[in-house]
């Protein structure tokens, strides 16, 4: 009887020990995974370096800057695929060598169409409280669609643009990697605004 009771005690001890070890291993794995996720987030988060006398610009909560968004936005900014006939990119009028503005009085769009305004500089545009000359757009995310859809500029449709980008394996994969979804109009504008 004594031997049987001692056997039950030892068996209970090992059972509890096994449970404790299992809980410990799960906790270590959970904590390790959390720290891995934080490392990934820290690795992709992009912090703007702002001069001391400048305030930090207001970045929308639903478009926090990451390296991936900025790189994807940059690729889109220089890509002529954003125009209906693939001849005009954002950078065709917002030229980096001219402070992201145009060097002609009135910018030209697809089929050499004359627009009705000069492409203004994008330098420090994150600080602009309203965008475009008429001030009708309060955020970069909403403004981005204007030149894409303007008849005299890129003459495309955001929905058709998203369908075009979904057919491009590079863009489809990059949007999934960066945003967790295929290219959609609102996501395309977020990527461009991030750049």
PDB file of C-alpha atoms in Angstrom:
ATOM      1  CA  UNK A   1       0.000   0.000   0.000  1.00  0.00           C
ATOM      2  CA  UNK A   2       2.787   2.387   0.927  1.00  0.00           C
ATOM      3  CA  UNK A   3       4.576   1.625  -2.348  1.00  0.00           C
ATOM      4  CA  UNK A   4       1.378   2.240  -4.326  1.00  0.00           C
ATOM      5  CA  UNK A   5       0.775   5.563  -2.563  1.00  0.00           C
ATOM      6  CA  UNK A   6       4.372   6.619  -3.197  1.00  0.00           C
ATOM      7  CA  UNK A   7       4.000   5.591  -6.866  1.00  0.00           C
ATOM      8  CA  UNK A   8       0.824   7.774  -7.167  1.00  0.00           C
ATOM      9  CA  UNK A   9       2.674  10.727  -5.562  1.00  0.00           C
ATOM     10  CA  UNK A  10       5.606  10.378  -7.956  1.00  0.00           C
ATOM     11  CA  UNK A  11       3.201   9.998 -10.899  1.00  0.00           C
ATOM     12  CA  UNK A  12       1.293  13.147  -9.810  1.00  0.00           C
ATOM     13  CA  UNK A  13       4.568  15.033  -9.410  1.00  0.00           C
ATOM     14  CA  UNK A  14       5.678  14.152 -12.943  1.00  0.00           C
ATOM     15  CA  UNK A  15       2.224  15.002 -14.326  1.00  0.00           C
ATOM     16  CA  UNK A  16       2.342  18.437 -12.652  1.00  0.00           C
ATOM     17  CA  UNK A  17       5.939  18.856 -13.752  1.00  0.00           C
ATOM     18  CA  UNK A  18       4.949  18.009 -17.334  1.00  0.00           C
ATOM     19  CA  UNK A  19       2.118  20.574 -17.209  1.00  0.00           C
ATOM     20  CA  UNK A  20       4.438  23.211 -15.733  1.00  0.00           C
ATOM     21  CA  UNK A  21       7.072  22.584 -18.413  1.00  0.00           C
ATOM     22  CA  UNK A  22       4.399  22.765 -21.142  1.00  0.00           C
ATOM     23  CA  UNK A  23       3.098  26.078 -19.781  1.00  0.00           C
ATOM     24  CA  UNK A  24       6.667  27.395 -19.549  1.00  0.00           C
ATOM     25  CA  UNK A  25       7.444  26.405 -23.162  1.00  0.00           C
ATOM     26  CA  UNK A  26       4.200  27.978 -24.427  1.00  0.00           C
ATOM     27  CA  UNK A  27       4.969  31.175 -22.500  1.00  0.00           C
ATOM     28  CA  UNK A  28       8.497  31.346 -23.919  1.00  0.00           C
ATOM     29  CA  UNK A  29       7.205  30.773 -27.450  1.00  0.00           C
ATOM     30  CA  UNK A  30       4.508  33.408 -26.987  1.00  0.00           C
ATOM     31  CA  UNK A  31       6.962  35.976 -25.635  1.00  0.00           C
ATOM     32  CA  UNK A  32       9.483  35.178 -28.350  1.00  0.00           C
ATOM     33  CA  UNK A  33       6.798  35.585 -31.009  1.00  0.00           C
ATOM     34  CA  UNK A  34       5.709  38.914 -29.515  1.00  0.00           C
ATOM     35  CA  UNK A  35       9.247  40.219 -29.589  1.00  0.00           C
ATOM     36  CA  UNK A  36       9.646  38.988 -33.180  1.00  0.00           C
ATOM     37  CA  UNK A  37       6.487  40.873 -34.198  1.00  0.00           C
ATOM     38  CA  UNK A  38       7.763  44.007 -32.476  1.00  0.00           C
ATOM     39  CA  UNK A  39      11.066  43.682 -34.312  1.00  0.00           C
ATOM     40  CA  UNK A  40       9.237  43.390 -37.628  1.00  0.00           C
ATOM     41  CA  UNK A  41       7.101  46.441 -36.825  1.00  0.00           C
ATOM     42  CA  UNK A  42      10.147  48.402 -35.689  1.00  0.00           C
ATOM     43  CA  UNK A  43      11.941  47.359 -38.867  1.00  0.00           C
ATOM     44  CA  UNK A  44       9.159  48.596 -41.162  1.00  0.00           C
ATOM     45  CA  UNK A  45       8.029  51.707 -39.266  1.00  0.00           C
ATOM     46  CA  UNK A  46       9.426  54.857 -40.849  1.00  0.00           C
ATOM     47  CA  UNK A  47      10.181  57.853 -38.671  1.00  0.00           C
ATOM     48  CA  UNK A  48      10.544  61.139 -40.538  1.00  0.00           C
ATOM     49  CA  UNK A  49      13.623  63.113 -39.636  1.00  0.00           C
ATOM     50  CA  UNK A  50      12.356  66.638 -39.112  1.00  0.00           C
ATOM     51  CA  UNK A  51      14.547  69.721 -38.479  1.00  0.00           C
ATOM     52  CA  UNK A  52      14.195  71.031 -34.922  1.00  0.00           C
ATOM     53  CA  UNK A  53      12.328  74.178 -35.950  1.00  0.00           C
ATOM     54  CA  UNK A  54       9.702  72.189 -37.910  1.00  0.00           C
ATOM     55  CA  UNK A  55       6.698  70.559 -36.245  1.00  0.00           C
ATOM     56  CA  UNK A  56       6.051  66.905 -36.968  1.00  0.00           C
ATOM     57  CA  UNK A  57       3.433  66.716 -39.751  1.00  0.00           C
ATOM     58  CA  UNK A  58       0.046  65.189 -39.035  1.00  0.00           C
ATOM     59  CA  UNK A  59       0.103  61.664 -40.427  1.00  0.00           C
ATOM     60  CA  UNK A  60      -3.352  60.017 -40.641  1.00  0.00           C
ATOM     61  CA  UNK A  61      -3.839  57.171 -38.167  1.00  0.00           C
ATOM     62  CA  UNK A  62      -5.011  54.930 -40.991  1.00  0.00           C
ATOM     63  CA  UNK A  63      -1.866  55.542 -43.058  1.00  0.00           C
ATOM     64  CA  UNK A  64       1.041  55.294 -40.625  1.00  0.00           C
ATOM     65  CA  UNK A  65       4.333  55.519 -42.497  1.00  0.00           C
ATOM     66  CA  UNK A  66       6.290  52.345 -43.124  1.00  0.00           C
ATOM     67  CA  UNK A  67       9.303  51.732 -45.317  1.00  0.00           C
ATOM     68  CA  UNK A  68       7.220  49.395 -47.465  1.00  0.00           C
ATOM     69  CA  UNK A  69       4.479  51.974 -48.099  1.00  0.00           C
ATOM     70  CA  UNK A  70       7.004  54.658 -48.988  1.00  0.00           C
ATOM     71  CA  UNK A  71       8.908  52.393 -51.389  1.00  0.00           C
ATOM     72  CA  UNK A  72       5.682  51.220 -53.033  1.00  0.00           C
ATOM     73  CA  UNK A  73       4.451  54.824 -53.303  1.00  0.00           C
ATOM     74  CA  UNK A  74       7.758  55.874 -54.847  1.00  0.00           C
ATOM     75  CA  UNK A  75       7.526  53.096 -57.437  1.00  0.00           C
ATOM     76  CA  UNK A  76       3.974  54.202 -58.317  1.00  0.00           C
ATOM     77  CA  UNK A  77       4.976  57.895 -58.427  1.00  0.00           C
ATOM     78  CA  UNK A  78       7.519  57.220 -61.186  1.00  0.00           C
ATOM     79  CA  UNK A  79       5.399  54.656 -63.062  1.00  0.00           C
ATOM     80  CA  UNK A  80       3.603  55.730 -66.250  1.00  0.00           C
ATOM     81  CA  UNK A  81       1.161  52.835 -65.765  1.00  0.00           C
ATOM     82  CA  UNK A  82      -0.954  55.265 -63.730  1.00  0.00           C
ATOM     83  CA  UNK A  83      -2.085  57.091 -66.903  1.00  0.00           C
ATOM     84  CA  UNK A  84      -4.650  55.690 -69.314  1.00  0.00           C
ATOM     85  CA  UNK A  85      -2.147  55.243 -72.167  1.00  0.00           C
ATOM     86  CA  UNK A  86       0.890  54.601 -69.924  1.00  0.00           C
ATOM     87  CA  UNK A  87       2.702  57.750 -71.104  1.00  0.00           C
ATOM     88  CA  UNK A  88       2.518  60.007 -68.009  1.00  0.00           C
ATOM     89  CA  UNK A  89       3.675  59.401 -64.455  1.00  0.00           C
ATOM     90  CA  UNK A  90       3.228  61.655 -61.438  1.00  0.00           C
ATOM     91  CA  UNK A  91       6.940  62.438 -61.842  1.00  0.00           C
ATOM     92  CA  UNK A  92       6.342  63.613 -65.436  1.00  0.00           C
ATOM     93  CA  UNK A  93       4.957  66.878 -64.007  1.00  0.00           C
ATOM     94  CA  UNK A  94       6.237  66.789 -60.410  1.00  0.00           C
ATOM     95  CA  UNK A  95       9.878  66.569 -61.452  1.00  0.00           C
ATOM     96  CA  UNK A  96      12.365  65.843 -58.638  1.00  0.00           C
ATOM     97  CA  UNK A  97      15.038  67.962 -60.332  1.00  0.00           C
ATOM     98  CA  UNK A  98      12.672  70.972 -60.126  1.00  0.00           C
ATOM     99  CA  UNK A  99      11.615  70.605 -56.488  1.00  0.00           C
ATOM    100  CA  UNK A 100       8.887  68.138 -57.465  1.00  0.00           C
ATOM    101  CA  UNK A 101       7.206  70.801 -59.617  1.00  0.00           C
ATOM    102  CA  UNK A 102       7.029  71.439 -63.350  1.00  0.00           C
ATOM    103  CA  UNK A 103       9.376  73.692 -65.275  1.00  0.00           C
ATOM    104  CA  UNK A 104       6.679  74.862 -67.700  1.00  0.00           C
ATOM    105  CA  UNK A 105       3.803  77.263 -67.001  1.00  0.00           C
ATOM    106  CA  UNK A 106       0.984  74.806 -67.706  1.00  0.00           C
ATOM    107  CA  UNK A 107       1.641  71.108 -67.313  1.00  0.00           C
ATOM    108  CA  UNK A 108       0.904  68.666 -70.127  1.00  0.00           C
ATOM    109  CA  UNK A 109      -0.995  65.411 -69.753  1.00  0.00           C
ATOM    110  CA  UNK A 110      -1.735  62.374 -71.901  1.00  0.00           C
ATOM    111  CA  UNK A 111      -1.792  62.971 -75.677  1.00  0.00           C
ATOM    112  CA  UNK A 112       0.040  66.237 -74.890  1.00  0.00           C
ATOM    113  CA  UNK A 113      -3.212  67.760 -73.584  1.00  0.00           C
ATOM    114  CA  UNK A 114      -2.818  71.129 -71.925  1.00  0.00           C
ATOM    115  CA  UNK A 115      -3.954  71.163 -68.340  1.00  0.00           C
ATOM    116  CA  UNK A 116      -5.430  74.180 -66.592  1.00  0.00           C
ATOM    117  CA  UNK A 117      -2.764  74.612 -63.922  1.00  0.00           C
ATOM    118  CA  UNK A 118       0.921  74.277 -63.233  1.00  0.00           C
ATOM    119  CA  UNK A 119       1.980  71.213 -61.256  1.00  0.00           C
ATOM    120  CA  UNK A 120       2.791  72.808 -57.915  1.00  0.00           C
ATOM    121  CA  UNK A 121       5.782  71.741 -55.863  1.00  0.00           C
ATOM    122  CA  UNK A 122       5.336  68.775 -53.574  1.00  0.00           C
ATOM    123  CA  UNK A 123       8.086  70.019 -51.274  1.00  0.00           C
ATOM    124  CA  UNK A 124       6.755  70.056 -47.683  1.00  0.00           C
ATOM    125  CA  UNK A 125       3.274  69.160 -48.968  1.00  0.00           C
ATOM    126  CA  UNK A 126       2.668  67.161 -45.770  1.00  0.00           C
ATOM    127  CA  UNK A 127       2.229  70.519 -43.999  1.00  0.00           C
ATOM    128  CA  UNK A 128      -0.427  71.860 -46.390  1.00  0.00           C
ATOM    129  CA  UNK A 129      -3.807  72.178 -44.601  1.00  0.00           C
ATOM    130  CA  UNK A 130      -5.658  72.035 -47.938  1.00  0.00           C
ATOM    131  CA  UNK A 131      -4.530  70.887 -51.359  1.00  0.00           C
ATOM    132  CA  UNK A 132      -4.904  72.109 -54.935  1.00  0.00           C
ATOM    133  CA  UNK A 133      -5.527  75.704 -55.834  1.00  0.00           C
ATOM    134  CA  UNK A 134      -9.234  75.514 -55.037  1.00  0.00           C
ATOM    135  CA  UNK A 135      -8.485  73.940 -51.649  1.00  0.00           C
ATOM    136  CA  UNK A 136     -11.046  71.204 -52.101  1.00  0.00           C
ATOM    137  CA  UNK A 137      -8.966  68.367 -50.675  1.00  0.00           C
ATOM    138  CA  UNK A 138      -7.948  68.172 -47.015  1.00  0.00           C
ATOM    139  CA  UNK A 139      -5.533  65.217 -47.259  1.00  0.00           C
ATOM    140  CA  UNK A 140      -2.922  63.840 -49.608  1.00  0.00           C
ATOM    141  CA  UNK A 141      -4.840  60.580 -49.706  1.00  0.00           C
ATOM    142  CA  UNK A 142      -7.899  62.315 -51.202  1.00  0.00           C
ATOM    143  CA  UNK A 143      -5.931  64.615 -53.513  1.00  0.00           C
ATOM    144  CA  UNK A 144      -3.916  61.848 -55.188  1.00  0.00           C
ATOM    145  CA  UNK A 145      -6.896  60.634 -57.237  1.00  0.00           C
ATOM    146  CA  UNK A 146      -7.426  64.060 -58.865  1.00  0.00           C
ATOM    147  CA  UNK A 147      -4.554  64.042 -61.409  1.00  0.00           C
ATOM    148  CA  UNK A 148      -5.063  60.342 -62.115  1.00  0.00           C
ATOM    149  CA  UNK A 149      -8.712  60.927 -63.054  1.00  0.00           C
ATOM    150  CA  UNK A 150      -8.435  64.395 -64.633  1.00  0.00           C
ATOM    151  CA  UNK A 151      -9.140  64.248 -68.396  1.00  0.00           C
ATOM    152  CA  UNK A 152      -6.265  66.612 -69.245  1.00  0.00           C
ATOM    153  CA  UNK A 153      -3.770  64.977 -66.927  1.00  0.00           C
ATOM    154  CA  UNK A 154      -3.652  61.165 -66.629  1.00  0.00           C
ATOM    155  CA  UNK A 155      -7.251  60.548 -67.788  1.00  0.00           C
ATOM    156  CA  UNK A 156      -7.680  57.263 -65.949  1.00  0.00           C
ATOM    157  CA  UNK A 157     -10.185  55.864 -63.490  1.00  0.00           C
ATOM    158  CA  UNK A 158      -9.039  54.722 -60.045  1.00  0.00           C
ATOM    159  CA  UNK A 159     -11.089  51.525 -60.260  1.00  0.00           C
ATOM    160  CA  UNK A 160      -9.669  50.652 -63.683  1.00  0.00           C
ATOM    161  CA  UNK A 161      -6.186  51.516 -62.411  1.00  0.00           C
ATOM    162  CA  UNK A 162      -6.614  49.100 -59.514  1.00  0.00           C
ATOM    163  CA  UNK A 163      -7.678  46.367 -61.950  1.00  0.00           C
ATOM    164  CA  UNK A 164      -4.607  47.099 -64.100  1.00  0.00           C
ATOM    165  CA  UNK A 165      -2.304  46.864 -61.094  1.00  0.00           C
ATOM    166  CA  UNK A 166      -3.931  43.590 -59.939  1.00  0.00           C
ATOM    167  CA  UNK A 167      -2.886  42.050 -63.262  1.00  0.00           C
ATOM    168  CA  UNK A 168       0.741  43.062 -62.629  1.00  0.00           C
ATOM    169  CA  UNK A 169       2.392  40.332 -60.523  1.00  0.00           C
ATOM    170  CA  UNK A 170       4.893  42.758 -58.953  1.00  0.00           C
ATOM    171  CA  UNK A 171       2.259  45.244 -57.804  1.00  0.00           C
ATOM    172  CA  UNK A 172      -0.184  42.568 -56.715  1.00  0.00           C
ATOM    173  CA  UNK A 173       2.470  40.954 -54.489  1.00  0.00           C
ATOM    174  CA  UNK A 174       3.786  44.266 -53.152  1.00  0.00           C
ATOM    175  CA  UNK A 175       0.329  45.511 -52.167  1.00  0.00           C
ATOM    176  CA  UNK A 176      -0.352  42.223 -50.398  1.00  0.00           C
ATOM    177  CA  UNK A 177       3.034  42.422 -48.621  1.00  0.00           C
ATOM    178  CA  UNK A 178       2.624  46.062 -47.590  1.00  0.00           C
ATOM    179  CA  UNK A 179      -1.129  46.434 -47.027  1.00  0.00           C
ATOM    180  CA  UNK A 180      -2.323  42.846 -46.734  1.00  0.00           C
ATOM    181  CA  UNK A 181      -4.640  43.272 -49.714  1.00  0.00           C
ATOM    182  CA  UNK A 182      -4.545  43.534 -53.494  1.00  0.00           C
ATOM    183  CA  UNK A 183      -4.426  47.017 -55.085  1.00  0.00           C
ATOM    184  CA  UNK A 184      -7.647  48.926 -54.427  1.00  0.00           C
ATOM    185  CA  UNK A 185      -8.307  52.625 -55.161  1.00  0.00           C
ATOM    186  CA  UNK A 186      -8.094  53.754 -51.514  1.00  0.00           C
ATOM    187  CA  UNK A 187      -4.948  51.720 -50.912  1.00  0.00           C
ATOM    188  CA  UNK A 188      -3.223  53.048 -54.046  1.00  0.00           C
ATOM    189  CA  UNK A 189      -3.794  56.612 -52.842  1.00  0.00           C
ATOM    190  CA  UNK A 190      -2.381  55.711 -49.405  1.00  0.00           C
ATOM    191  CA  UNK A 191       0.820  54.358 -50.947  1.00  0.00           C
ATOM    192  CA  UNK A 192       1.285  57.484 -53.083  1.00  0.00           C
ATOM    193  CA  UNK A 193       0.504  59.776 -50.155  1.00  0.00           C
ATOM    194  CA  UNK A 194       3.071  57.943 -48.006  1.00  0.00           C
ATOM    195  CA  UNK A 195       5.788  58.704 -50.559  1.00  0.00           C
TER     196      UNK A 195
END
